C-alpha angles and dihedrals in degrees: 000000000000117000110252126228120222111231119188121217091253091063089083128052104276111243115244113253115199111228135187122186132226114193123270122151094011115044137017112312113257098024114129129211115241092225098068108145117235119253095038113163109241093232091057094057111101116252130197111269118170093192090055089048090054090048091051091052090053092044092052088060091052092046091053090057088055093057101267108143124231090240091055092048092048094051095040095051097038095100102017127119147168111285110204093189091060091058091046092052093047095050094044095044102134120178117249107240103206134152118250088251091058092044093052091046086065102030094048100026118154089252092054091046094050093045088047093054090049092047091048091051091050093049101029094123093054095042094049091046089053090050089052093048101041102023092234117136108259091221091055090053090051092048093052088050089051095049097042101047109357089256093313098312093110107039095141129246102217111121105247096215091056093044098047095041090050092051093044090051092047089060104208088116094005100149093049094049093044086057089051091048092051089048091050090052090050089054090053091046093053090056097241091126139354119246090245091057096042100101135152144129125334088265095050102261107147144210135340093329098034099237117181112227096259091051089049091056091050102042114013115123134205094219096162092055096229093127095256132090095221111180090160098061123108084243102079096197098106092044094049091047089049091054090049091049090049092055094042093051090048091059109276111175113222116237096014121116122226092245138278145240109268135161093236098043118137096222117077108159094179118043110242092015133101123313123221135204109209137194136211088274090064087064090048090056087053088060085069091051120357098228131108089213092053092050092047088047092053092045096046093044089051090053092049092049087050089057104264121137132243123292112291099218115076120227118241123249114284127248089280093054094253128131121212089259089054091050092049090051090049092053093046093049093048091050092047089056092053099265099116115210092186093241140350108249098132092248113124106218137149095292093052092045090051090050091050092050091049091049093047091049091050090054097044092247126142105281106234106135087221121132119228143162088256091055091049091051092048088057 
């Protein structure tokens, strides 16, 4: 059986979650803002929580001792609230255990490659200028953008003050998220962004390049020169410059590639699959996300955006004896029979497993949700 690689949720661009806020800890309980985006998941709507309100009151005293002004605290907490869905997601956050082949099928999918080439063409001037200024490969910057937010399409819409205060209050990683909350308040206090515009993922990662608040304070750049480090804007310039600055300050070596696929490479994350020779810059990419698969994903996606082709070495069959081509055929055949797998990328996820179970049940077969050569033949 192939060794599996643990991929955390943050290894992919975090999907944007629309969020509206009803008041808790700032206005009368139960009131609802008129600017609630449509499509908001019910569990990400704030709910009254008196214990959270008491925690916020205590926290505001601590924040004041750290230099956060009363006006900043008042504006930041005016429309915040306890988000039950944030706690659920944090507590149920299981790591995706996927092979490198599966990971790259998502991280460097044809859609992501084509969108990356288009995004690079649209922002070539900025990306090449950033490479000149910071020494970081422009295609690496573009690839990080693609993995973190799908080139800005999935920046996240969860208010960061609500998300980080909820997680700090919950306490599972309370100290870490209280640090993020303090950092977020400092960002508001400097005038870079208002609390109402400071949005991101459910865990507080923000903007085109998904910076957490403490990373923002350390590395964010005002590239446009308008006096604000705006990584949330539709214009990605500040965010791309911030990613470049992050890599530069973590030791990026100008003019050196991340690595390459090679038959004698020392890194082979998936037995029987491609080998890679890596450089110091591979380790720098891992400072962004400490995962070999993530760094290979960034590097390979950057090569594809540049114009290179897919990896040369095929991956071996998976633990169920299926190649990627087999898995794609399985997904297409299931969907054609009315058991929609929500796409045919060769990655067996929850949607494909649900489709398999539904098909097996319809045929009176043992309901396992597991793909196999026999299942493929039956289709």
